[in-house]
Amino acid sequence: FAPYFANLITSERMLDDGVLPEAFAKVYPCLRPAGGLIWFAGPATKNNFHAETVRMWCGAAHPAGDRTAWLEGKQQFQGSWPTWIYRRGLLPGTGEWSHQYAAPDNASCSRDDTIRGDMSVLWWGRPGARPMPDRGNRNPSPVSAGGRLYVQGDRTLFGMDAYNGTILWFLQIPTMRRTNIPRDGSNMVATDDILYLALGDRCLGLEGATGRRLFDFKVPRKTADSVRLGSSTQGARPGSSTQGARLEPSAQAVYNWGYLAAIEDRVLGSNVRRGAQYLGDDGEWFEEFETSATARVTSENLFARDRHTGKLLWNYTGGVIMNSTITASPELVWFIESRNVAARLATSSRLYTEMLQDQYLVAVEVDTGNVRWTHPIDLSQCQYMTYLCYSEGKLVLTGTDQDQVFHTYVYYATDGESLWEHHAKAKKEHHSGKLDHPTIVGNRLYLNKHVFDLSSGSVLEIDPFDWHGCGVMSASAHTLFRRFEFHGMYDLHTKKRTEFLGIRSGCWLSLIPSGGLLLAPESSAGCSCDHAIQTSIAYVPRSALQAGLDER
């Protein structure tokens, strides 16, 4: 049997005769992590059904990291039937891909310590190409947490078991659509128990296991009293910027939920004027330098709600915020805002020239929304797109100009002071090389074929390999993933490149290392390239296929 495939393992032999099944070492590897159940029941007349029996059955072959949980399994009695239940936890050392770029930090690294070495197919199948949107629209990435995988199709949403590919539920949502992610942000975020989905003027909370709608939170009403530079509805931190003219918001403005992130017990969101978000219904590729493709989706405020109750915790209203730059740690959230009067008076939230003027890098506290610090900044050269990422106490800002030159700036996250900067022509001159998104693994920044030391800015390597695909990179702690011609991976230690032939990823980000697996939902729909297989697929390290309990 394949590893991890069984959601439930039980024993007829145990039920009838009170005899434990085959060796534990044969049974356990089949059990799905993150919630798989071993459930035993036996007749009360049998004398060997007790904790010591289970202890002996396990023998010396305890799974690493799970020993305590196994031996503390619950022995219950239902009538005359004693039962014993064990729920398997997360695989030790694994990470998750809960947001568009793995986490709210936008670093595109799940920090999964187990995905490395040779890989093998774990499962493949639906969804296929038919329910998926055209790959060229730069669609939101899939997300995964708690052993589940969430895939956004063409106005169809799939909730799946990440370990065996079972489609647990699906919803058809005619108004669910978001594209051109390089100039916006994703509309879905996963936690262990809930999938949060931005839809119209609200955020839905969907039960991860069933897709059942648990609640919805609306965007807060913007009031004139809260519209002032560098403030929140709870008041600005002493010394923060609160200067600037008061501006009355339009009474006719209708707002959608824009930015979305989940940080501990908070969900972060923003107000975007309806009609600003890209839909991609006309076959757009958002590739060329023109306002219709490069205009940024912006927000007029940034707020936090309790992710369980929806209670509004704070509401920051300062300048006009660029959604693609909002990034966060558990303590701070950073972003670029324009305090240009034309941007603040605009009747649309899709802006271009206005957003490249009077820019500020701002840090606010996740707990309170109070301004920690703010600095004027000039990113007018970031004309194609603007990204902001956080890792290792550093902020990475980058974008390209009309001549396809990358401009990269790194700052200390604690105070916004400049650390280093770098400027270089796009090394990949085709298939969206100029739109490359940063990937940060530890103290290494991967961008535009460069490998930088994040602390010093030293260029450690320039990758000469010229891959074909137009997607961007994702990473685990030891491996990089992106489309070469087909699905591709690069081992950071051995420098070995591997390609999974016949199957390709999408035009933005669709290969996500999460939960000890490389998950690759189908995302090539509409492609005219010569690729034979259009399927969703999951890869697992070959070491997990080995006999025994080695789960690395």
Coordinates of C-alpha atoms in Angstrom, one line a residue:
F1 CA 0.0 0.0 0.0
A2 CA 1.0 3.6 -0.5
P3 CA 1.9 5.6 2.6
Y4 CA -0.6 7.9 4.2
F5 CA -3.6 6.8 2.2
A6 CA -5.9 5.5 4.9
N7 CA -8.2 8.0 6.8
L8 CA -9.4 5.2 9.1
I9 CA -7.7 1.9 10.1
T10 CA -9.7 -0.7 12.0
S11 CA -9.7 -4.5 12.5
E12 CA -12.4 -7.0 12.0
R13 CA -10.2 -9.6 13.7
M14 CA -10.0 -7.4 16.8
L15 CA -13.7 -6.8 16.8
D16 CA -14.6 -10.5 16.5
D17 CA -11.8 -12.2 18.5
G18 CA -10.0 -9.5 20.4
V19 CA -6.8 -10.2 18.5
L20 CA -4.7 -7.3 17.3
P21 CA -3.9 -7.1 13.6
E22 CA -0.5 -7.5 11.9
A23 CA 2.6 -5.9 13.1
F24 CA 2.2 -2.2 14.0
A25 CA 5.2 -1.4 11.7
K26 CA 3.1 -2.6 8.7
V27 CA -0.1 -0.8 9.7
Y28 CA 1.1 2.6 10.8
P29 CA 2.8 3.9 7.6
C30 CA -0.5 3.7 5.8
L31 CA -2.3 6.0 8.2
R32 CA -3.0 9.5 7.0
P33 CA -1.1 12.2 9.0
A34 CA -3.0 15.2 10.4
G35 CA -6.0 13.4 11.6
G36 CA -6.0 9.8 10.4
L37 CA -7.6 7.4 13.0
I38 CA -6.8 4.0 14.2
W39 CA -10.0 2.7 15.9
F40 CA -10.1 -0.6 17.7
A41 CA -13.0 -2.2 19.4
G42 CA -13.1 -5.7 21.0
P43 CA -15.5 -7.9 23.0
A44 CA -15.4 -7.1 26.8
T45 CA -15.1 -10.9 27.5
K46 CA -11.6 -10.9 26.0
N47 CA -8.9 -10.3 28.6
N48 CA -6.1 -8.9 26.4
F49 CA -7.7 -5.6 25.4
H50 CA -5.9 -3.1 27.6
A51 CA -3.2 -0.5 27.3
E52 CA -0.4 -2.9 28.0
T53 CA -1.5 -5.0 25.1
V54 CA -1.3 -2.0 22.8
R55 CA 2.1 -1.2 24.3
M56 CA 3.4 -4.7 23.5
W57 CA 1.8 -4.5 20.0
C58 CA 3.8 -1.4 19.2
G59 CA 7.0 -3.1 20.4
A60 CA 10.1 -1.1 19.8
A61 CA 8.9 0.3 16.5
H62 CA 7.5 3.6 17.7
P63 CA 7.1 6.3 15.1
A64 CA 9.5 9.2 15.6
G65 CA 7.8 12.2 17.2
D66 CA 4.5 10.3 17.8
R67 CA 5.4 7.9 20.6
T68 CA 3.8 9.8 23.4
A69 CA 0.6 10.4 21.5
W70 CA 0.3 6.8 20.5
L71 CA 0.8 5.4 24.0
E72 CA -1.7 7.9 25.4
G73 CA -4.4 6.8 23.1
K74 CA -7.9 6.9 24.6
Q75 CA -9.4 3.7 26.0
Q76 CA -13.2 4.2 26.1
F77 CA -16.2 2.0 26.8
Q78 CA -19.3 2.1 24.7
G79 CA -21.8 -0.2 26.4
S80 CA -20.0 -3.5 26.7
W81 CA -17.5 -2.7 23.9
P82 CA -14.2 -1.2 25.0
T83 CA -12.7 1.0 22.2
W84 CA -9.3 2.4 21.7
I85 CA -8.8 5.4 19.4
Y86 CA -5.6 7.1 18.2
R87 CA -5.5 10.2 16.1
R88 CA -2.3 10.7 14.1
G89 CA -0.8 14.2 14.3
L90 CA 1.3 16.2 11.8
L91 CA 4.4 14.7 10.3
P92 CA 7.4 15.9 12.3
G93 CA 9.4 18.6 10.6
T94 CA 6.7 19.5 8.0
G95 CA 5.5 23.0 7.0
E96 CA 2.4 24.3 5.4
W97 CA 1.4 26.5 2.5
S98 CA -1.5 28.4 4.0
H99 CA -1.2 31.7 2.0
Q100 CA -0.5 32.7 -1.6
Y101 CA 3.2 32.8 -1.0
A102 CA 3.3 30.2 1.8
A103 CA 2.7 32.5 4.8
P104 CA 1.8 36.1 5.4
D105 CA 5.5 36.9 5.1
N106 CA 5.3 36.4 1.3
A107 CA 8.7 34.6 1.3
S108 CA 7.4 31.7 -0.8
C109 CA 9.0 29.1 1.5
S110 CA 7.0 26.6 3.5
R111 CA 10.1 25.8 5.6
D112 CA 9.2 22.1 5.3
D113 CA 12.2 20.1 6.4
T114 CA 11.1 16.7 5.0
I115 CA 10.7 17.4 1.2
R116 CA 14.1 16.6 -0.3
G117 CA 15.8 14.0 -2.4
D118 CA 14.2 11.7 -5.0
M119 CA 10.4 12.0 -5.2
S120 CA 7.8 9.6 -6.3
V121 CA 4.1 9.9 -7.2
L122 CA 1.8 9.5 -4.2
W123 CA -1.5 10.1 -6.0
W124 CA -2.9 11.6 -9.1
G125 CA -6.4 12.4 -10.6
R126 CA -9.0 15.0 -10.3
P127 CA -9.6 17.9 -10.7
G128 CA -8.4 17.8 -14.3
A129 CA -8.4 20.7 -16.8
R130 CA -12.1 20.9 -17.4
P131 CA -13.2 22.9 -14.3
M132 CA -10.0 25.0 -14.2
P133 CA -9.5 28.6 -15.4
D134 CA -7.1 29.5 -18.2
R135 CA -3.5 29.2 -17.0
G136 CA -2.5 32.6 -18.4
N137 CA -4.5 34.8 -16.0
R138 CA -2.0 34.5 -13.1
N139 CA -4.5 32.8 -10.9
P140 CA -4.3 32.4 -7.0
S141 CA -2.1 29.5 -5.8
P142 CA -3.7 26.5 -4.1
V143 CA -3.3 26.5 -0.3
S144 CA -2.9 23.7 2.2
A145 CA -3.1 23.3 5.9
G146 CA -4.2 20.6 8.4
G147 CA -3.7 17.8 5.8
R148 CA -6.2 19.4 3.4
L149 CA -5.7 21.0 0.0
Y150 CA -7.8 23.8 -1.4
V151 CA -7.9 24.4 -5.1
Q152 CA -9.6 27.3 -6.9
G153 CA -11.1 26.4 -10.3
D154 CA -13.1 28.5 -12.7
R155 CA -15.6 29.8 -10.2
T156 CA -15.4 26.3 -8.5
L157 CA -13.8 25.6 -5.2
F158 CA -12.4 22.2 -4.3
G159 CA -11.6 20.9 -0.8
M160 CA -9.4 17.9 -1.0
D161 CA -7.5 15.4 1.2
A162 CA -3.9 16.3 0.6
Y163 CA -2.6 12.8 1.4
N164 CA -4.9 10.6 -0.9
G165 CA -6.4 13.1 -3.3
T166 CA -10.0 12.5 -2.4
I167 CA -12.3 15.4 -3.2
L168 CA -14.0 16.0 0.1
W169 CA -16.4 18.7 -1.2
F170 CA -16.7 21.3 -3.9
L171 CA -18.7 24.5 -4.3
Q172 CA -19.7 26.4 -7.4
I173 CA -19.5 30.1 -6.7
P174 CA -20.3 32.3 -9.7
T175 CA -18.9 35.5 -8.1
M176 CA -15.6 33.9 -7.0
R177 CA -12.8 35.2 -9.3
R178 CA -9.4 36.9 -8.8
T179 CA -6.5 37.1 -11.3
N180 CA -3.4 39.1 -12.0
I181 CA -2.0 38.2 -8.6
P182 CA 1.3 40.1 -9.3
R183 CA -0.7 43.3 -8.9
D184 CA -3.1 42.1 -6.2
G185 CA -3.2 39.4 -3.6
S186 CA -5.0 36.0 -3.2
N187 CA -8.6 35.6 -2.0
M188 CA -8.1 32.5 0.1
V189 CA -6.2 31.5 3.2
A190 CA -6.2 28.2 5.0
T191 CA -5.8 27.4 8.7
D192 CA -5.9 23.9 10.3
D193 CA -9.7 24.0 10.7
I194 CA -11.1 26.8 8.4
L195 CA -10.7 28.0 4.8
Y196 CA -11.2 31.8 4.6
L197 CA -12.5 33.0 1.3
A198 CA -12.8 36.7 0.3
L199 CA -16.0 37.0 -1.7
G200 CA -17.6 40.3 -2.6
D201 CA -17.9 42.5 0.5
R202 CA -17.2 39.8 3.0
C203 CA -14.9 36.9 4.0
L204 CA -16.5 33.5 4.3
G205 CA -15.3 30.9 6.8
L206 CA -15.7 27.4 5.4
E207 CA -15.2 24.3 7.5
G208 CA -12.2 22.6 6.1
A209 CA -13.5 19.1 6.3
T210 CA -16.9 19.6 4.8
G211 CA -17.0 23.1 3.1
R212 CA -19.9 24.0 5.3
R213 CA -20.3 27.8 5.7
L214 CA -19.6 28.6 9.3
F215 CA -19.7 32.4 9.2
D216 CA -19.0 35.5 7.1
F217 CA -17.4 38.8 8.1
K218 CA -18.1 42.0 6.3
V219 CA -15.7 44.7 5.5
P220 CA -16.0 47.5 8.1
R221 CA -17.6 50.7 7.2
K222 CA -15.2 53.5 6.4
T223 CA -16.0 56.7 8.3
A224 CA -14.7 60.2 7.8
D225 CA -13.6 60.3 11.4
S226 CA -11.1 57.5 10.8
V227 CA -9.6 58.9 7.6
R228 CA -6.3 60.5 8.6
L229 CA -2.7 59.7 7.7
G230 CA -1.0 57.0 9.8
S231 CA -3.8 56.3 12.2
S232 CA -6.1 53.5 13.3
T233 CA -9.5 53.6 14.9
Q234 CA -7.8 52.9 18.2
G235 CA -5.5 55.9 17.9
A236 CA -2.0 56.3 16.6
R237 CA 1.1 55.4 18.6
P238 CA 2.8 58.4 20.1
G239 CA 5.2 59.9 17.6
S240 CA 3.5 58.3 14.6
S241 CA 2.6 60.3 11.5
T242 CA -0.9 61.8 11.8
Q243 CA -0.5 64.9 9.7
G244 CA -2.4 65.5 6.5
A245 CA -5.7 66.8 5.3
R246 CA -8.9 65.1 6.3
L247 CA -10.7 63.6 3.2
E248 CA -14.3 62.7 3.0
P249 CA -14.9 59.3 1.5
S250 CA -17.4 59.0 -1.3
A251 CA -20.9 58.2 0.0
Q252 CA -21.5 56.1 -3.1
A253 CA -18.4 53.9 -2.8
V254 CA -19.1 50.2 -2.5
Y255 CA -16.3 48.0 -1.2
N256 CA -15.1 44.5 -1.6
W257 CA -12.9 42.5 0.7
G258 CA -9.4 42.9 -0.7
Y259 CA -6.3 41.7 1.1
L260 CA -6.6 38.5 3.2
A261 CA -4.3 36.9 5.8
A262 CA -4.7 34.8 9.0
I263 CA -2.3 35.4 11.8
E264 CA -2.9 33.4 15.0
D265 CA -6.4 34.4 16.1
R266 CA -6.7 37.3 13.7
V267 CA -7.8 37.7 10.1
L268 CA -6.5 40.7 8.3
G269 CA -8.4 42.4 5.5
S270 CA -8.8 45.6 3.5
N271 CA -11.4 47.6 1.7
V272 CA -11.2 47.7 -2.1
R273 CA -13.6 49.6 -4.3
R274 CA -15.8 47.2 -6.2
G275 CA -14.7 46.7 -9.8
A276 CA -11.0 47.1 -9.1
Q277 CA -10.1 43.4 -8.8
Y278 CA -9.0 41.7 -12.0
L279 CA -11.3 38.9 -13.4
G280 CA -9.3 37.7 -16.4
D281 CA -12.5 36.7 -18.3
D282 CA -11.2 37.9 -21.7
G283 CA -8.1 35.7 -21.9
E284 CA -5.7 38.3 -20.5
W285 CA -2.1 37.3 -19.8
F286 CA -1.2 40.5 -18.0
E287 CA 2.2 40.4 -19.5
E288 CA 2.9 43.6 -21.5
F289 CA 3.7 47.0 -20.1
E290 CA 0.4 48.7 -20.3
T291 CA -1.9 50.3 -17.7
S292 CA -4.6 47.7 -18.2
A293 CA -2.2 45.0 -17.0
T294 CA 0.2 46.8 -14.6
A295 CA -2.2 49.0 -12.6
R296 CA -2.2 48.0 -8.9
V297 CA -5.2 46.9 -6.9
T298 CA -5.1 49.2 -3.9
S299 CA -6.9 49.4 -0.5
E300 CA -8.2 52.4 1.4
N301 CA -7.7 50.8 4.8
L302 CA -6.3 47.7 6.6
F303 CA -8.1 46.1 9.4
A304 CA -8.1 43.1 11.8
R305 CA -11.0 41.0 13.0
D306 CA -11.1 38.1 15.5
R307 CA -10.9 35.1 13.1
H308 CA -13.5 33.1 15.1
T309 CA -16.0 35.8 16.1
G310 CA -15.5 38.5 13.5
K311 CA -15.1 41.2 16.2
L312 CA -13.4 44.3 14.7
L313 CA -10.1 44.8 16.6
W314 CA -8.6 47.7 14.7
N315 CA -8.9 49.6 11.4
Y316 CA -5.9 51.5 10.0
T317 CA -6.8 54.3 7.6
G318 CA -3.8 56.2 6.2
G319 CA -2.7 56.5 2.6
V320 CA -3.7 54.3 -0.3
I321 CA -2.2 50.8 0.3
M322 CA -0.7 48.7 -2.5
N323 CA -2.1 45.2 -1.9
S324 CA 0.8 43.3 -3.5
T325 CA 3.1 44.8 -0.8
I326 CA 1.2 43.8 2.4
T327 CA 3.4 41.4 4.3
A328 CA 3.3 40.3 8.0
S329 CA 4.9 38.6 10.9
P330 CA 3.1 37.6 14.1
E331 CA 4.1 41.1 15.5
L332 CA 4.1 43.6 12.6
V333 CA 2.4 44.1 9.3
W334 CA 4.3 46.2 6.6
F335 CA 3.1 47.8 3.4
I336 CA 3.7 50.5 0.9
E337 CA 1.1 53.3 0.8
S338 CA 0.8 56.4 -1.4
R339 CA -0.2 59.7 0.3
N340 CA -0.6 61.3 -3.1
V341 CA -3.7 63.4 -3.1
A342 CA -4.7 62.1 -6.6
A343 CA -4.5 58.5 -5.3
R344 CA -6.6 59.4 -2.2
L345 CA -9.3 61.2 -4.3
A346 CA -9.4 58.5 -7.0
T347 CA -12.8 56.9 -7.6
S348 CA -11.2 53.6 -8.4
S349 CA -9.0 51.3 -6.4
R350 CA -7.1 50.1 -9.5
L351 CA -4.4 52.8 -9.8
Y352 CA -1.0 53.2 -11.6
T353 CA 0.7 56.6 -11.9
E354 CA -0.9 57.8 -8.6
M355 CA 0.6 54.9 -6.7
L356 CA 4.2 55.6 -7.8
Q357 CA 4.3 59.0 -6.1
D358 CA 4.5 60.1 -2.4
Q359 CA 5.2 56.6 -1.2
Y360 CA 5.8 55.5 2.4
L361 CA 7.0 52.2 3.9
V362 CA 4.8 51.7 7.0
A363 CA 4.9 49.2 9.9
V364 CA 1.8 48.7 12.1
E365 CA 1.3 46.4 15.1
V366 CA -0.7 43.3 14.4
D367 CA -2.2 43.4 17.9
T368 CA -3.4 47.0 17.9
G369 CA -3.0 48.5 14.4
N370 CA -1.0 51.3 15.9
V371 CA 1.8 52.7 13.7
R372 CA 5.3 51.5 14.8
W373 CA 7.2 53.5 12.2
T374 CA 6.9 55.1 8.8
H375 CA 9.5 56.2 6.2
P376 CA 9.2 58.0 2.9
I377 CA 10.5 55.9 0.1
D378 CA 10.9 56.1 -3.7
L379 CA 9.8 53.1 -5.6
S380 CA 8.9 54.9 -8.8
Q381 CA 11.2 52.6 -10.8
C382 CA 9.1 49.6 -9.8
Q383 CA 6.8 50.1 -12.7
Y384 CA 5.8 46.6 -13.8
M385 CA 5.0 45.4 -10.3
T386 CA 6.0 45.9 -6.7
Y387 CA 6.6 43.1 -4.1
L388 CA 7.4 43.1 -0.4
C389 CA 8.6 40.1 1.5
Y390 CA 9.8 39.5 5.1
S391 CA 12.4 37.0 6.4
E392 CA 15.1 36.8 9.0
G393 CA 14.4 40.3 10.3
K394 CA 14.7 41.9 6.8
L395 CA 12.2 43.4 4.4
V396 CA 12.8 42.8 0.6
L397 CA 11.2 45.2 -1.8
T398 CA 11.5 44.6 -5.5
G399 CA 10.1 45.5 -8.9
T400 CA 11.1 46.1 -12.5
D401 CA 11.0 49.2 -14.7
Q402 CA 10.0 49.6 -18.4
D403 CA 13.5 48.4 -19.4
Q404 CA 13.0 45.2 -17.4
V405 CA 15.6 46.1 -14.9
F406 CA 15.1 44.6 -11.4
H407 CA 15.4 47.2 -8.6
T408 CA 15.8 45.4 -5.2
Y409 CA 15.9 47.2 -1.8
V410 CA 16.5 45.5 1.6
Y411 CA 15.6 47.1 4.9
Y412 CA 15.7 46.3 8.6
A413 CA 12.2 45.2 9.5
T414 CA 12.5 46.7 13.1
D415 CA 12.9 50.3 12.0
G416 CA 12.9 50.5 8.2
E417 CA 16.5 51.6 7.9
S418 CA 18.2 50.7 4.6
L419 CA 20.5 47.7 4.5
W420 CA 21.5 47.2 0.8
E421 CA 20.1 47.5 -2.7
H422 CA 20.8 45.9 -6.1
H423 CA 19.9 46.7 -9.7
A424 CA 20.2 44.2 -12.6
K425 CA 18.6 43.6 -16.0
A426 CA 16.2 40.7 -16.1
K427 CA 18.3 37.6 -16.7
K428 CA 15.4 35.6 -18.2
E429 CA 14.2 37.6 -21.2
H430 CA 11.1 35.5 -22.0
H431 CA 8.0 34.0 -20.3
S432 CA 7.6 36.7 -17.7
G433 CA 11.2 36.7 -16.4
K434 CA 10.7 40.4 -15.6
L435 CA 7.8 39.5 -13.2
D436 CA 9.9 37.1 -11.0
H437 CA 8.8 37.0 -7.4
P438 CA 11.4 36.6 -4.6
T439 CA 11.9 33.4 -2.8
I440 CA 13.7 33.4 0.6
V441 CA 15.2 30.3 2.2
G442 CA 16.9 31.0 5.4
N443 CA 19.5 33.7 4.7
R444 CA 19.4 33.2 0.9
L445 CA 17.3 35.4 -1.4
Y446 CA 16.5 33.8 -4.8
L447 CA 15.5 36.4 -7.4
N448 CA 16.1 37.0 -11.1
K449 CA 18.5 34.0 -11.3
H450 CA 20.6 35.6 -8.6
V451 CA 21.3 34.1 -5.2
F452 CA 21.9 36.8 -2.6
D453 CA 23.2 36.7 0.9
L454 CA 20.2 38.4 2.6
S455 CA 22.3 40.1 5.3
S456 CA 25.0 41.6 3.0
G457 CA 23.6 41.7 -0.5
S458 CA 26.5 39.8 -1.8
V459 CA 25.8 37.9 -5.0
L460 CA 26.7 34.3 -4.3
E461 CA 25.7 32.8 -7.6
I462 CA 23.9 33.6 -10.9
D463 CA 22.1 30.6 -12.3
P464 CA 22.9 30.1 -16.0
F465 CA 20.0 27.6 -16.5
D466 CA 17.4 29.0 -18.9
W467 CA 14.1 27.4 -18.1
H468 CA 11.1 27.6 -20.4
G469 CA 8.1 28.1 -18.1
C470 CA 6.5 31.3 -17.0
G471 CA 5.6 30.5 -13.4
V472 CA 7.5 31.6 -10.3
M473 CA 9.4 29.7 -7.7
S474 CA 8.3 28.0 -4.4
A475 CA 10.5 26.4 -1.8
S476 CA 10.8 24.0 1.1
A477 CA 13.7 24.2 3.5
H478 CA 16.0 22.2 1.1
T479 CA 14.5 22.3 -2.4
L480 CA 13.3 24.9 -5.0
F481 CA 10.3 24.1 -7.2
R482 CA 9.2 25.8 -10.5
R483 CA 8.3 24.9 -14.0
F484 CA 11.3 24.2 -16.2
E485 CA 9.5 22.8 -19.2
F486 CA 7.5 20.4 -17.0
H487 CA 7.3 20.3 -13.2
G488 CA 10.8 20.9 -11.9
M489 CA 12.8 20.8 -8.7
Y490 CA 16.3 21.9 -7.7
D491 CA 18.1 20.4 -4.6
L492 CA 19.8 23.2 -2.8
H493 CA 22.5 20.8 -1.4
T494 CA 23.3 18.6 -4.3
K495 CA 22.5 21.2 -7.0
K496 CA 20.6 18.4 -8.8
R497 CA 17.8 19.4 -11.2
T498 CA 14.9 17.0 -11.6
E499 CA 12.0 17.2 -14.1
F500 CA 8.7 15.3 -13.9
L501 CA 8.0 14.8 -17.6
G502 CA 4.7 15.2 -19.4
I503 CA 3.0 17.5 -16.9
R504 CA 3.4 21.3 -16.4
S505 CA 2.4 23.9 -13.9
G506 CA 0.6 27.2 -14.4
C507 CA 1.7 30.7 -15.3
W508 CA 2.1 31.9 -11.8
L509 CA 2.5 29.7 -8.7
S510 CA 0.9 26.2 -8.4
L511 CA 3.6 23.9 -7.0
I512 CA 3.3 24.0 -3.2
P513 CA 5.5 22.0 -0.7
S514 CA 3.3 21.3 2.3
G515 CA 2.8 18.6 4.9
G516 CA 5.7 16.5 3.6
L517 CA 4.4 16.5 0.1
L518 CA 4.8 18.4 -3.2
L519 CA 1.2 19.2 -4.2
A520 CA 0.6 20.2 -7.8
P521 CA -3.1 20.6 -8.7
E522 CA -3.8 20.9 -12.4
S523 CA -3.2 24.4 -13.6
S524 CA -2.3 24.1 -17.3
A525 CA -5.8 24.5 -18.7
G526 CA -5.9 26.5 -22.0
C527 CA -2.2 25.9 -22.7
S528 CA -1.3 25.2 -26.4
C529 CA 2.1 23.8 -25.4
D530 CA 2.8 20.1 -26.2
H531 CA 2.2 18.5 -22.8
A532 CA 0.5 15.2 -22.7
I533 CA -1.0 15.0 -19.2
Q534 CA -3.4 17.4 -17.5
T535 CA -4.0 16.1 -14.0
S536 CA -3.6 17.0 -10.4
I537 CA -0.8 15.1 -8.7
A538 CA 1.1 14.8 -5.4
Y539 CA 4.7 13.7 -5.0
V540 CA 6.2 12.2 -1.9
P541 CA 9.9 11.7 -0.9
R542 CA 10.9 8.2 -1.9
S543 CA 12.2 7.6 1.6
A544 CA 8.6 7.6 2.7
L545 CA 7.9 4.6 0.5
Q546 CA 10.5 2.5 2.3
A547 CA 9.5 -0.2 4.6
G548 CA 9.3 0.7 8.3
L549 CA 8.7 3.9 10.1
D550 CA 11.3 6.2 8.6
E551 CA 9.3 9.4 7.9
R552 CA 12.0 11.7 6.7

